[in-house]
Coordinates of C-alpha atoms in Angstrom, one line a residue:
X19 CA 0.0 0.0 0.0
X20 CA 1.0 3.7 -0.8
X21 CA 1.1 5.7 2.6
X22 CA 0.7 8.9 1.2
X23 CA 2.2 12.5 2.8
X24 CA -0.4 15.1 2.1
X25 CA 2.3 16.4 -0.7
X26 CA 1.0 15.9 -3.8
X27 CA 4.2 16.2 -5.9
X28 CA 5.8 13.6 -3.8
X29 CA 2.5 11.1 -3.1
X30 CA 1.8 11.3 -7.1
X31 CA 5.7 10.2 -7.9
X32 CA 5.1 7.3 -5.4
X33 CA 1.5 5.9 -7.3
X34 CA 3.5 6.5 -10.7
X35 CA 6.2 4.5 -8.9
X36 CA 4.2 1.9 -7.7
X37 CA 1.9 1.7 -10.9
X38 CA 4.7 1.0 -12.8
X39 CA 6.2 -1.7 -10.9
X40 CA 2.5 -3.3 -10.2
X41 CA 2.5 -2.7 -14.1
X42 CA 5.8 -4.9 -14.2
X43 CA 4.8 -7.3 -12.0
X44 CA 1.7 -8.1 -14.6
X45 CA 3.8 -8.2 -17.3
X46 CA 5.6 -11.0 -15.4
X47 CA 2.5 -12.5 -14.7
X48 CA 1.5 -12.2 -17.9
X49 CA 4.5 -14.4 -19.7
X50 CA 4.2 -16.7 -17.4
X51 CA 0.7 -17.2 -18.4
X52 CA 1.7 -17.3 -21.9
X53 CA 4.7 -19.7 -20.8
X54 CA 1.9 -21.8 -19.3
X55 CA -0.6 -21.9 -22.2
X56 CA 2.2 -22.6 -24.2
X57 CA 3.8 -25.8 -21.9
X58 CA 0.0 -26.5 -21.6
X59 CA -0.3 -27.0 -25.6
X60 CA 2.5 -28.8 -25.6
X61 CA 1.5 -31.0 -23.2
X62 CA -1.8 -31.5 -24.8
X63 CA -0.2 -31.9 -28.2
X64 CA 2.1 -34.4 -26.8
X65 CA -0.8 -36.0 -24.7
X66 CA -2.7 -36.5 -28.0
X67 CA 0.5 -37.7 -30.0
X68 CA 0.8 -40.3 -27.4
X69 CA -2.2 -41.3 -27.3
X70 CA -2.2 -41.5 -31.3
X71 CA 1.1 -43.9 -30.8
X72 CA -0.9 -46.0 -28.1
X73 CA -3.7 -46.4 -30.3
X74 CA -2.1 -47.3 -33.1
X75 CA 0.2 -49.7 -31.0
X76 CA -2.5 -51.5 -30.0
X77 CA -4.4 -51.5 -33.1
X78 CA -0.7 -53.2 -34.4
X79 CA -0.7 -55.4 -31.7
X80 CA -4.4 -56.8 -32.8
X81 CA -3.5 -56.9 -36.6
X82 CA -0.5 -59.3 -34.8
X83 CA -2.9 -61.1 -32.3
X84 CA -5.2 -61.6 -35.3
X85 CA -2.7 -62.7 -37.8
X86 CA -1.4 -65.0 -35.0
X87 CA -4.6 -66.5 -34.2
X88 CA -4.9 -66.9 -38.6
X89 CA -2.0 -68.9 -38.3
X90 CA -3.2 -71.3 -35.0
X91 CA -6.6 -71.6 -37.1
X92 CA -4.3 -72.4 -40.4
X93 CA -2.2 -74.6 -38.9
X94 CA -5.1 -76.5 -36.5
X95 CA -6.8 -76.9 -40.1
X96 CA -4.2 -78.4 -41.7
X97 CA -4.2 -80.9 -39.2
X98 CA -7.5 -81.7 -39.2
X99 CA -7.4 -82.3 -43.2
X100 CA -7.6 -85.4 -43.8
X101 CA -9.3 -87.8 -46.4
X102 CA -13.0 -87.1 -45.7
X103 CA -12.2 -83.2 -46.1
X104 CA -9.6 -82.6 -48.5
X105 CA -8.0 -84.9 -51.2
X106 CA -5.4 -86.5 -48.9
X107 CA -4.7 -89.9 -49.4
X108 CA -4.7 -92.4 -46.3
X109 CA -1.1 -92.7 -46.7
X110 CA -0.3 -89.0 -46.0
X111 CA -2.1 -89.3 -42.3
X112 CA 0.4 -88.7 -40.0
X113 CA 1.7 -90.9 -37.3
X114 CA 0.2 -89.5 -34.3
X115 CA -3.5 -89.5 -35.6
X116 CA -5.9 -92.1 -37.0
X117 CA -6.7 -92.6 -40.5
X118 CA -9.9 -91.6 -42.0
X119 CA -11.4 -93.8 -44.6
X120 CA -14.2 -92.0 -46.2
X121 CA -16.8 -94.7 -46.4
X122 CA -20.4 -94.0 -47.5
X123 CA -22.1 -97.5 -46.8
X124 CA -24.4 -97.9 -44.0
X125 CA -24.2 -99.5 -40.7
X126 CA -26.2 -102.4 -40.3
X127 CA -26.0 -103.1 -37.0
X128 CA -24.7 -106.7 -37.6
X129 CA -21.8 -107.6 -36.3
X130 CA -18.8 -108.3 -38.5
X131 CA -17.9 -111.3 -40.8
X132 CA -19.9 -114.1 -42.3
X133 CA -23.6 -114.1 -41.2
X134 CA -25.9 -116.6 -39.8
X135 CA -27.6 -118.7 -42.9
X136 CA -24.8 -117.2 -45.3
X137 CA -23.9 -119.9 -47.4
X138 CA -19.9 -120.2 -46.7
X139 CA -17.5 -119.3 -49.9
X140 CA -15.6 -122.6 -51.1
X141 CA -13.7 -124.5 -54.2
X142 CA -15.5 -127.1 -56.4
X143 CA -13.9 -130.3 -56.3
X144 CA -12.7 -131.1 -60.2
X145 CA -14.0 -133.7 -62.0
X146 CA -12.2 -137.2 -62.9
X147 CA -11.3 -136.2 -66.3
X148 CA -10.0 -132.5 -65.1
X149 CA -7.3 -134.4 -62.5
X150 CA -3.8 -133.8 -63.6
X151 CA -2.0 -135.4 -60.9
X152 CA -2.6 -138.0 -58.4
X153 CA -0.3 -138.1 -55.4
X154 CA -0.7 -140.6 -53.0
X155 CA -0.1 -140.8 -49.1
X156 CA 1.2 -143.7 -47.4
X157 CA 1.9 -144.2 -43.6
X158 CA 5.2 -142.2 -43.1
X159 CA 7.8 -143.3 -41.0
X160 CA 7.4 -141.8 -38.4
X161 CA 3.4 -142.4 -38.3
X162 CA 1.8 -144.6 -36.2
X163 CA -1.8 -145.9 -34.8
X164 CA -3.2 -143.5 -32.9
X165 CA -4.2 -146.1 -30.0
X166 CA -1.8 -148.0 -29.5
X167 CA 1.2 -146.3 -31.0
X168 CA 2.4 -149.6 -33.4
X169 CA 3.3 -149.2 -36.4
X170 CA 2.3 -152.7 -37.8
X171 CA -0.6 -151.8 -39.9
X172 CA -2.4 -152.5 -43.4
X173 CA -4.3 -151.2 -45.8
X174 CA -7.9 -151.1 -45.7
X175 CA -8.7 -150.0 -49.8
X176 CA -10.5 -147.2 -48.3
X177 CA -9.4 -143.3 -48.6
X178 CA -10.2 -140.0 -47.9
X179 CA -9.7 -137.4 -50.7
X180 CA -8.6 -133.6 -50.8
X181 CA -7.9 -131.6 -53.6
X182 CA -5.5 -128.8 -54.3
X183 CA -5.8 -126.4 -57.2
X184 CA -2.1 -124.6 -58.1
X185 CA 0.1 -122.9 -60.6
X186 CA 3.0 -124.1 -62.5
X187 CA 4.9 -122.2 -64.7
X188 CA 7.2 -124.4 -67.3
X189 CA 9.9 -122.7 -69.1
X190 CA 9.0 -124.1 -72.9
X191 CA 11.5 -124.1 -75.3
X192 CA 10.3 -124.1 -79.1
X193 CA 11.6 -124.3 -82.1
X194 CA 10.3 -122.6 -85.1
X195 CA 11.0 -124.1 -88.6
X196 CA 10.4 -122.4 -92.1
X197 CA 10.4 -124.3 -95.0
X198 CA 11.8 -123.1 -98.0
X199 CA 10.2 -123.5 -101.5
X200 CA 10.9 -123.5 -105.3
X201 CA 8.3 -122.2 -107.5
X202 CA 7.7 -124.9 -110.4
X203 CA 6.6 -122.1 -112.8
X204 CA 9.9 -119.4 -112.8
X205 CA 11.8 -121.2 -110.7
X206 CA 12.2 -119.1 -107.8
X207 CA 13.1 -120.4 -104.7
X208 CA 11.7 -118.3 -101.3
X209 CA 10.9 -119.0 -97.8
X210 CA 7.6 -119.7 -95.7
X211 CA 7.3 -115.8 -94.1
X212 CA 8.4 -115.1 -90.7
X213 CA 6.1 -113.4 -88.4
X214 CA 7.5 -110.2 -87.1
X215 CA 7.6 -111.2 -83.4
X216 CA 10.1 -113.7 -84.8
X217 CA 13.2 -111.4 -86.2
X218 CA 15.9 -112.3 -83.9
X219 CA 17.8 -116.0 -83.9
X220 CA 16.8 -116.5 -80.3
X221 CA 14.0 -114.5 -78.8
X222 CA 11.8 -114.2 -75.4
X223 CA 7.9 -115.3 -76.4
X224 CA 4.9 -113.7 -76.0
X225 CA 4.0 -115.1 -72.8
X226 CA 7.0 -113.9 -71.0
X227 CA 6.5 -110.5 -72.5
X228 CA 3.0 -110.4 -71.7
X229 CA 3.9 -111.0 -68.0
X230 CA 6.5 -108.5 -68.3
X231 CA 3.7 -105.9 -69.0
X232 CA 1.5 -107.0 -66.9
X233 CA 3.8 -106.6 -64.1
X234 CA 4.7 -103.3 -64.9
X235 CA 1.4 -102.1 -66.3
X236 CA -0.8 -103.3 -63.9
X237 CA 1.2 -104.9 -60.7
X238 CA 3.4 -101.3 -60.9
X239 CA 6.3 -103.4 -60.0
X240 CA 9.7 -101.9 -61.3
X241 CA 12.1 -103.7 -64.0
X242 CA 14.3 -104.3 -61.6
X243 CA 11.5 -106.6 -59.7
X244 CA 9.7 -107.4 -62.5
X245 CA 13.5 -109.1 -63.9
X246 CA 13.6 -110.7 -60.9
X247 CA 10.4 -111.8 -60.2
X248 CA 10.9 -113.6 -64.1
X249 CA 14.1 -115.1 -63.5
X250 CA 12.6 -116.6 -60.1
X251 CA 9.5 -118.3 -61.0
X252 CA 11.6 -119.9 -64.1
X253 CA 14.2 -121.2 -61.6
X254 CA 16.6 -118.7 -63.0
X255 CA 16.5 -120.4 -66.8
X256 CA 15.1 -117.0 -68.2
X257 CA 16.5 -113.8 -66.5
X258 CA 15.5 -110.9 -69.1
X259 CA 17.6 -108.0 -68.2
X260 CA 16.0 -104.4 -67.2
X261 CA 16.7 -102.7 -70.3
X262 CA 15.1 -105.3 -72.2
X263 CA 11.9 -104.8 -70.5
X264 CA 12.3 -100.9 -70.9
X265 CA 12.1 -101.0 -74.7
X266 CA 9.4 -103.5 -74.3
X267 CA 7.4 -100.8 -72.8
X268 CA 7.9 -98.7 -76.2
X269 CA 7.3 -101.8 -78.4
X270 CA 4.0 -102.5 -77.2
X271 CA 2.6 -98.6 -77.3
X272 CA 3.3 -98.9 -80.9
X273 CA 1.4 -101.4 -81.7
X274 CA -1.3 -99.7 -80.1
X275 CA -1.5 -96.0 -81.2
X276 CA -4.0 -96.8 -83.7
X277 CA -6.2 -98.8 -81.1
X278 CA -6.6 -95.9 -79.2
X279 CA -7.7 -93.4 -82.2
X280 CA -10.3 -96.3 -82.8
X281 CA -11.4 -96.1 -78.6
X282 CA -11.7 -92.5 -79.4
X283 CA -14.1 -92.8 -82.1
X284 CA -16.3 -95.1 -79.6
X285 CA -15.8 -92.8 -76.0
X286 CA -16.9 -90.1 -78.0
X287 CA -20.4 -91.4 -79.0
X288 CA -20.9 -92.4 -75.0
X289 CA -23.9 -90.7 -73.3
X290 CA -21.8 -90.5 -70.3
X291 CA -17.9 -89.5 -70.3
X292 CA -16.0 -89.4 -67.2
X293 CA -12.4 -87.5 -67.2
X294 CA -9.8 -86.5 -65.0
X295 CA -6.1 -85.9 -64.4
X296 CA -3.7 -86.3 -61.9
X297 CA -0.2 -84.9 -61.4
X298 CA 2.7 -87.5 -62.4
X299 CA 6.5 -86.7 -62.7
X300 CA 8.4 -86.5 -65.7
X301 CA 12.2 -85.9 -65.5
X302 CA 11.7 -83.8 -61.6
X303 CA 9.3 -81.4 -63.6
X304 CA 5.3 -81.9 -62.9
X305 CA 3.1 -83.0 -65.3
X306 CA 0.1 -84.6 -66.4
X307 CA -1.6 -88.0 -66.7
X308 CA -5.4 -87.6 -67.9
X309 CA -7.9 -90.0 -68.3
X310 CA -11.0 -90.3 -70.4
X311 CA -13.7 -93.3 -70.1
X312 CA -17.0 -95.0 -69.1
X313 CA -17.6 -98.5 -67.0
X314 CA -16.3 -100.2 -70.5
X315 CA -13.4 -97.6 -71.7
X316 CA -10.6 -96.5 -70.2
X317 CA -8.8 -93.8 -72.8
X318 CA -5.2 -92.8 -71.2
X319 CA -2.8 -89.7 -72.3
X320 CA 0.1 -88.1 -70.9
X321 CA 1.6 -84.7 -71.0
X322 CA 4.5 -82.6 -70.1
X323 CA 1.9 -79.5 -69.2
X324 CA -1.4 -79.6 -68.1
X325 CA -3.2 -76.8 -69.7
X326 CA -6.0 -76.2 -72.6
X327 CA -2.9 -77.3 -75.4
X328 CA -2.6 -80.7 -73.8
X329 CA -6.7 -80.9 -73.5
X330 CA -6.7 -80.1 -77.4
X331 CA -4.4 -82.3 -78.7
X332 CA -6.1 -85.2 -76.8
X333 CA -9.2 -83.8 -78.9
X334 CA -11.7 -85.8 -77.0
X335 CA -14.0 -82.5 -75.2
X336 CA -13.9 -81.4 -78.6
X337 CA -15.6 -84.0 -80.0
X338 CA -18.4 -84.6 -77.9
X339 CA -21.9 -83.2 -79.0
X340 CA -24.4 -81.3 -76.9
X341 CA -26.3 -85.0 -76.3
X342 CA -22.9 -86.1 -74.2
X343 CA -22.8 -85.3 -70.4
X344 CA -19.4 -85.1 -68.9
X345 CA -18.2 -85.7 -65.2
X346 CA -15.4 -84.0 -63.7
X347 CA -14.4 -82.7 -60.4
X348 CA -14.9 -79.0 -61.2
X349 CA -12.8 -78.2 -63.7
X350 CA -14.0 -74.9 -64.8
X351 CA -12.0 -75.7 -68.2
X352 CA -15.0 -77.3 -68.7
X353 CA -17.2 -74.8 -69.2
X354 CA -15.4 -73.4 -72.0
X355 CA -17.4 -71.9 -74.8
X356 CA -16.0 -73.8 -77.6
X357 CA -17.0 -77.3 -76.0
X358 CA -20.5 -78.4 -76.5
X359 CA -21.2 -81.0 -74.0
X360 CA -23.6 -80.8 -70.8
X361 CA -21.1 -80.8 -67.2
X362 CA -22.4 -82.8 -64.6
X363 CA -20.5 -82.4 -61.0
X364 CA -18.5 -85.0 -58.6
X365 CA -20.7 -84.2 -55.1
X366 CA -18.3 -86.6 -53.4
X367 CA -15.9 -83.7 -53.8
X368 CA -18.8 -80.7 -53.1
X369 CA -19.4 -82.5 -50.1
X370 CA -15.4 -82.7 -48.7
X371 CA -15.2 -79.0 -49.4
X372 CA -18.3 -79.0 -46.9
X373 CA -16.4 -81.0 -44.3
X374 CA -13.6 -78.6 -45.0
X375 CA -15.7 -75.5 -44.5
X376 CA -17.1 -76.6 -41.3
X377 CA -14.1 -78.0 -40.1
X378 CA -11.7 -74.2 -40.9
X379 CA -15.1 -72.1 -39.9
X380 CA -17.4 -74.8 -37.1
X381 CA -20.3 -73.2 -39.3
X382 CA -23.2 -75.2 -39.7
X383 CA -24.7 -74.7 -42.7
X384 CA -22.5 -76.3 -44.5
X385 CA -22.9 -79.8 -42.4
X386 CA -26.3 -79.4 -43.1
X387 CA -26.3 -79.4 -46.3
X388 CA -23.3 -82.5 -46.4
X389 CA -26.2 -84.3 -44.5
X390 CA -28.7 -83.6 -47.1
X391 CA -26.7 -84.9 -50.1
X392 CA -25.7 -88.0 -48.4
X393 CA -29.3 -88.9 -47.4
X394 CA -30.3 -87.8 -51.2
X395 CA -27.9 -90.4 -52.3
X396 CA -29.4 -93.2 -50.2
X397 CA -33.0 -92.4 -50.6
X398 CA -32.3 -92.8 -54.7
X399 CA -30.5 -96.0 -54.2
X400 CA -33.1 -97.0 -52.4
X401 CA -35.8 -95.9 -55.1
X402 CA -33.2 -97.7 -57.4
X403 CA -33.6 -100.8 -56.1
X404 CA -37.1 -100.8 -55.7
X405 CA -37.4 -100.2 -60.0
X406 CA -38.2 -96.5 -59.4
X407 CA -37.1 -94.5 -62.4
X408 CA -37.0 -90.9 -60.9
X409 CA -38.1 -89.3 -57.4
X410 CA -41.6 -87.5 -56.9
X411 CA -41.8 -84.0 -58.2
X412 CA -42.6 -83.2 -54.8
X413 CA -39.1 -84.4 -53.5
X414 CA -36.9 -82.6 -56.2
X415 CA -39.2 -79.2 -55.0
X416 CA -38.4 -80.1 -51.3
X417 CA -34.4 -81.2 -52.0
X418 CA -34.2 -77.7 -53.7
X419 CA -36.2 -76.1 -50.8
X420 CA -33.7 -77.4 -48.0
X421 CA -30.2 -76.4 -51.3
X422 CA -31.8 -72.7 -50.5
X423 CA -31.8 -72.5 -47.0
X424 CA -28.7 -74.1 -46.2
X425 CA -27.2 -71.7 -49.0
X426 CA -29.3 -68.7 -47.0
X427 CA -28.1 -69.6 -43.8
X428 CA -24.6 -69.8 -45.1
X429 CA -24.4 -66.4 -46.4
X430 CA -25.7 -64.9 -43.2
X431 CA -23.4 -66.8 -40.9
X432 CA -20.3 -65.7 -43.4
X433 CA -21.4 -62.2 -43.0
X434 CA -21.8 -62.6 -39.2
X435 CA -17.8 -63.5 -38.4
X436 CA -16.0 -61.9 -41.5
X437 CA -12.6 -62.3 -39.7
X438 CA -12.9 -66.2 -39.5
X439 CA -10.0 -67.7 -40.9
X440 CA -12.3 -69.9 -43.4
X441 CA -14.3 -67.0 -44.9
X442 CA -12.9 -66.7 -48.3
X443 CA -13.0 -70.4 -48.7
X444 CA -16.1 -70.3 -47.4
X445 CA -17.5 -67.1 -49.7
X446 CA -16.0 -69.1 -53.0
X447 CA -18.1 -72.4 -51.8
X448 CA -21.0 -70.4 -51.9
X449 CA -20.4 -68.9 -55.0
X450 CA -19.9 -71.9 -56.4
X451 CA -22.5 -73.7 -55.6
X452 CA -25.3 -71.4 -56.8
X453 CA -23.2 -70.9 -60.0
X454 CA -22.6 -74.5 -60.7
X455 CA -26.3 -75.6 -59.1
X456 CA -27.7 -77.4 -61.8
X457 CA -24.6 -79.3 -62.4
X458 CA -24.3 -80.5 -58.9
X459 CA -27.4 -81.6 -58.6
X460 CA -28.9 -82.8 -62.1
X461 CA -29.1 -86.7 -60.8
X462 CA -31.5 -85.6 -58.1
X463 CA -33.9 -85.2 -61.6
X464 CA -32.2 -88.1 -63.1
X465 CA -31.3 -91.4 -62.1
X466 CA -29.3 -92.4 -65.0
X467 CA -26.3 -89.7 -64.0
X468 CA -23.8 -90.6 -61.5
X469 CA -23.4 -88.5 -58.2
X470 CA -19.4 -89.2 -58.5
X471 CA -16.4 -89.0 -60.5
X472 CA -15.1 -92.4 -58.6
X473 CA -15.0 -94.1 -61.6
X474 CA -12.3 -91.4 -62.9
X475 CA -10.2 -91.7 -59.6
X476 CA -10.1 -95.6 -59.4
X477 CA -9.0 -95.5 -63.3
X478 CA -5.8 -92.6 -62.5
X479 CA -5.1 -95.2 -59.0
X480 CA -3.0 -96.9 -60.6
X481 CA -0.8 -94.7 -62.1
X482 CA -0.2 -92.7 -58.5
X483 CA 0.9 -96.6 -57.1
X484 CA 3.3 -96.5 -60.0
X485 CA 4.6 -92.9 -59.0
X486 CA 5.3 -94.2 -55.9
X487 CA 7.3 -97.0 -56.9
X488 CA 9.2 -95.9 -59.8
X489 CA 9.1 -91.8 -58.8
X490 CA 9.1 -90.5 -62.7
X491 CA 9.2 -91.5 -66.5
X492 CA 12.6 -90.3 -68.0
X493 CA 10.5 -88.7 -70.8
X494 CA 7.4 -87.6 -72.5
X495 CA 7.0 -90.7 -74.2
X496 CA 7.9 -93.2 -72.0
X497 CA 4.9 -91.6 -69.6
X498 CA 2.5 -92.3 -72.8
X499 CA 3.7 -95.0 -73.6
X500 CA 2.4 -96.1 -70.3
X501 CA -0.7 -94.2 -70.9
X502 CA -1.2 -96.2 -74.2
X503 CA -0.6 -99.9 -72.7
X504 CA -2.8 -98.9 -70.1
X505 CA -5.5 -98.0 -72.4
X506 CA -5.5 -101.5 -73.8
X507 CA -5.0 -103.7 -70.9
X508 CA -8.0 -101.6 -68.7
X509 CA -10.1 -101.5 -71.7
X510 CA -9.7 -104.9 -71.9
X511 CA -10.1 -106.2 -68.4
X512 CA -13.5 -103.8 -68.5
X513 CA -14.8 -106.1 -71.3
X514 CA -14.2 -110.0 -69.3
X515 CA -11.2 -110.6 -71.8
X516 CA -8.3 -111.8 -69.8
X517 CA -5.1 -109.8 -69.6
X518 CA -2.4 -112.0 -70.0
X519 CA -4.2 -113.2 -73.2
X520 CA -4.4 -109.7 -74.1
X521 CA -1.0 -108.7 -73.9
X522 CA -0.1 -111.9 -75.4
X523 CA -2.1 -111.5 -78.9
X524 CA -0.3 -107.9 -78.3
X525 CA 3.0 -109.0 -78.4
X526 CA 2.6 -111.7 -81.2
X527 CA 1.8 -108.4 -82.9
X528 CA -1.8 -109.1 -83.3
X529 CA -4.1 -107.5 -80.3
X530 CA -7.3 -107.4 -80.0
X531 CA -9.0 -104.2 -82.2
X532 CA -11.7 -102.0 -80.4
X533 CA -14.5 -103.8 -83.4
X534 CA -13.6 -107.1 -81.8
X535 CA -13.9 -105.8 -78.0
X536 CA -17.0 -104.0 -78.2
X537 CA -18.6 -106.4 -81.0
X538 CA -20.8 -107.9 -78.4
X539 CA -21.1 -104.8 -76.5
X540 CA -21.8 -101.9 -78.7
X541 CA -23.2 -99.5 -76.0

């Protein structure tokens, strides 16, 4: 406070005094106000830079928690896959889990092996006149009567009989003679022709080389075994070496190449074609073995590349007219616009990518609508075997009633959990299925169209046995050449005609033509 004196000179000096340093002191006060709004600023911009950094921290840390939990889900898929969701085989399960054999037969309820009344599986004795050999069976030495343990017995006329059917091979040796000739008119002297199977001084026969291909054709043993397995069951007498079993392989495809143009021109008037391919090895590089066919034809290629080039110089889609329905496991090749054939669907593989789907996702719609095929697929064998030709128009409205809301419910439970792991898969099932629809599920309308492409699968089993044993062809056409006795000795076994004959009328250069298989069986 000012304690002023009464003089006003003095008392006004000390107010201009004291207003000036109350003036200062505000002035003061006044920076540090500034100094504070501006620390406070800071502070705030800091506060919400940290904050940005936390945020954004954890919105990095739940991208990783979320990628991590991807992962778990990947992985815990991958080792549920197995052959009733995916296409492993059996022999991929791994050691620690049981094996899944997809099996679509019904339970019964009985228990297992022969049942009561069933009339037990056994040989026909051979008649008199079919008996080759007759072996007898004295006492031995070291036999004796059962009661009292002498050995001072006779015989009483009387025996019991037991018969034994078996396999011998004999190692023949034959000798072929041709006659030579002198014409009485010019006098020119020639010789009775040799057959072409003949050309060498000493030669294997056709039998040999027909269980040659057999065993690599069919049993997928390699030459190496196949040699050995020849020189054991002739007690070593005929030991044909590797490399002459290897060009045996090409010998016999060429006596076949124009058998299978002819099989062509017969698969290609089928009503019903069934096709796949599979992936074989060639030299370490992938490609392709494809097969073509019906329960009567099985039409075999091979390429280096599986692509639309390979599919057109096979030139069997091509060929087939609007009238032909083909089965495949969704190859959307298929549907190409230059091939006029009618696509019918494998639902054995629609309803594995169902099991797949619920397995990545636990959704249920997909279950469901497993469930409902499968019970489809029994009620029309059932109608089958009671003569029915087709299921009630009622039924094919219902089937496609339930197709509608499982699809429905699908779509909703997608769009309720967008981050499960299984959502893309499970968005292109969906798509699928209503854009393939009809194809899927044409036999439901008709019960002359398979529900499967098993028939493909069992006809390329073979050659995956033979990848596992022998690992690759050295070429291009050494994998055909498989592809083309293959053709023949499947095509043939399809028809009742035996193989070893077969490849025997093959290897005397004279095998059986596609007029002469199909003769009695034109359809």
């Amino acid at each position: 406070m000012i304690k002023f004196t009464g003089n006003l000179r003095l008392d006004f000096e000390k107010a201009t005094a004291e207003i000036t340093k109350l003036k200062d002191r505000i002035l003061g006060y006044q920076e540090q106000i500034a100094s504070l709004q501006t620390s406070v600023r800071n502070l705030r911009r800091s506060k919400e830079c940290d904050k940005k950094q936390y945020v954004e921290s954890l919105a990095e840390k739940d991208a990783i928690i979320k990628e991590l939990q991807n992962r778990l889900a990947h992985a815990e898929a991958l080792l549920n896959h197995d052959g009733s969701n995916t296409g492993t085989p059996t022999s991929q399960t791994p050691i620690n889990k049981n094996k899944v054999i997809p099996n679509s037969r019904r339970n019964t309820g009985k228990p297992k092996g022969g049942q009561t009344g069933h009339t037990k599986a056994s040989l026909d004795a051979p008649a008199e006149s079919e008996i080759t050999d007759t072996v007898g069976h004295p006492l031995q030495d070291d036999e004796c009567c059962p009661r009292c343990g002498l050995t001072d017995c006779v015989p009483t006329g009387e025996s019991e009989v037991k018969y034994e059917y078996d396999v011998r091979i004999k190692v023949v040796k034959i000798k072929h003679e041709f006659f030579y000739y002198e014409c009485n008119n010019c006098g020119t002297v020639f010789r009775s022709q040799i057959p072409p199977s003949l050309k060498e001084k000493v030669q294997y026969g056709s039998g040999l080389q027909a269980f040659a291909l057999s065993l690599t054709n069919t049993v997928n043993a390699s030459m190496n075994k196949a040699s050995m397995f020849l020189a054991g069951i002739t007690g070593g007498e005929l030991t044909p070496c590797e490399g002459y079993i290897a060009k045996l392989q090409a010998r016999a495809a060429k006596g076949l190449r124009q058998f299978r143009e002819d099989l062509k021109l017969v698969l290609i008037t089928r009503k019903i074609v069934y096709w796949d391919d599979t992936v074989i090895f060639i030299l370490a590089g992938r490609a392709c073995f494809r097969f073509y066919g019906n329960e009567s034809i099985a039409y075999y290629t091979a390429h280096a590349h599986k692509d639309m080039e390979s599919l057109d110089d096979d030139n069997v889609l091509n060929l087939l007219t609007s009238d032909t329905k083909t089965m495949h496991d969704h190859n959307t090749v298929n549907y190409n616009d230059k091939y006029s054939f009618e696509n019918i669907e494998c639902n054995q593989h629609l309803q594995r990518d169902c099991q797949k789907n619920t397995d990545n996702t636990c959704h249920q719609w997909s279950d469901d609508l497993k469930e409902h095929i499968s019970t489809t697929i029994k009620d029309r064998n059932d109608s089958i075997a009671r003569g029915e030709e087709s299921f009630s128009e009622a039924y094919v409205n219902e089937f496609h009633r339930k197709v509608d809301e499982y699809l429905e419910n699908g779509w909703k439970e997608n769009e309720a959990d967008p981050g499960n792991y299984g959502a893309s898969f499970e968005q292109t099932l969906l798509n699928r299925i209503a854009k393939y629809r009809r194809n899927y599920f044409l036999w439901v309308e008709d019960f002359s169209l398979p529900t499967t492409n098993n028939l493909s699968e069992r006809g390329l089993r073979g050659v995956k046995s033979h990848m596992k044993i022998s690992g690759q062809f050295e070429s291009e056409a050494a994998a055909d050449n498989h592809a083309l006795n293959r053709t023949y000795i499947e095509t043939c076994r399809r028809n009742g005609i035996n193989e070893i004959d077969a490849l025997q009328r093959l290897c005397e250069g004279n095998p059986y033509t596609v007029a002469e298989i199909f003769s009695a069986s034109p359809s």
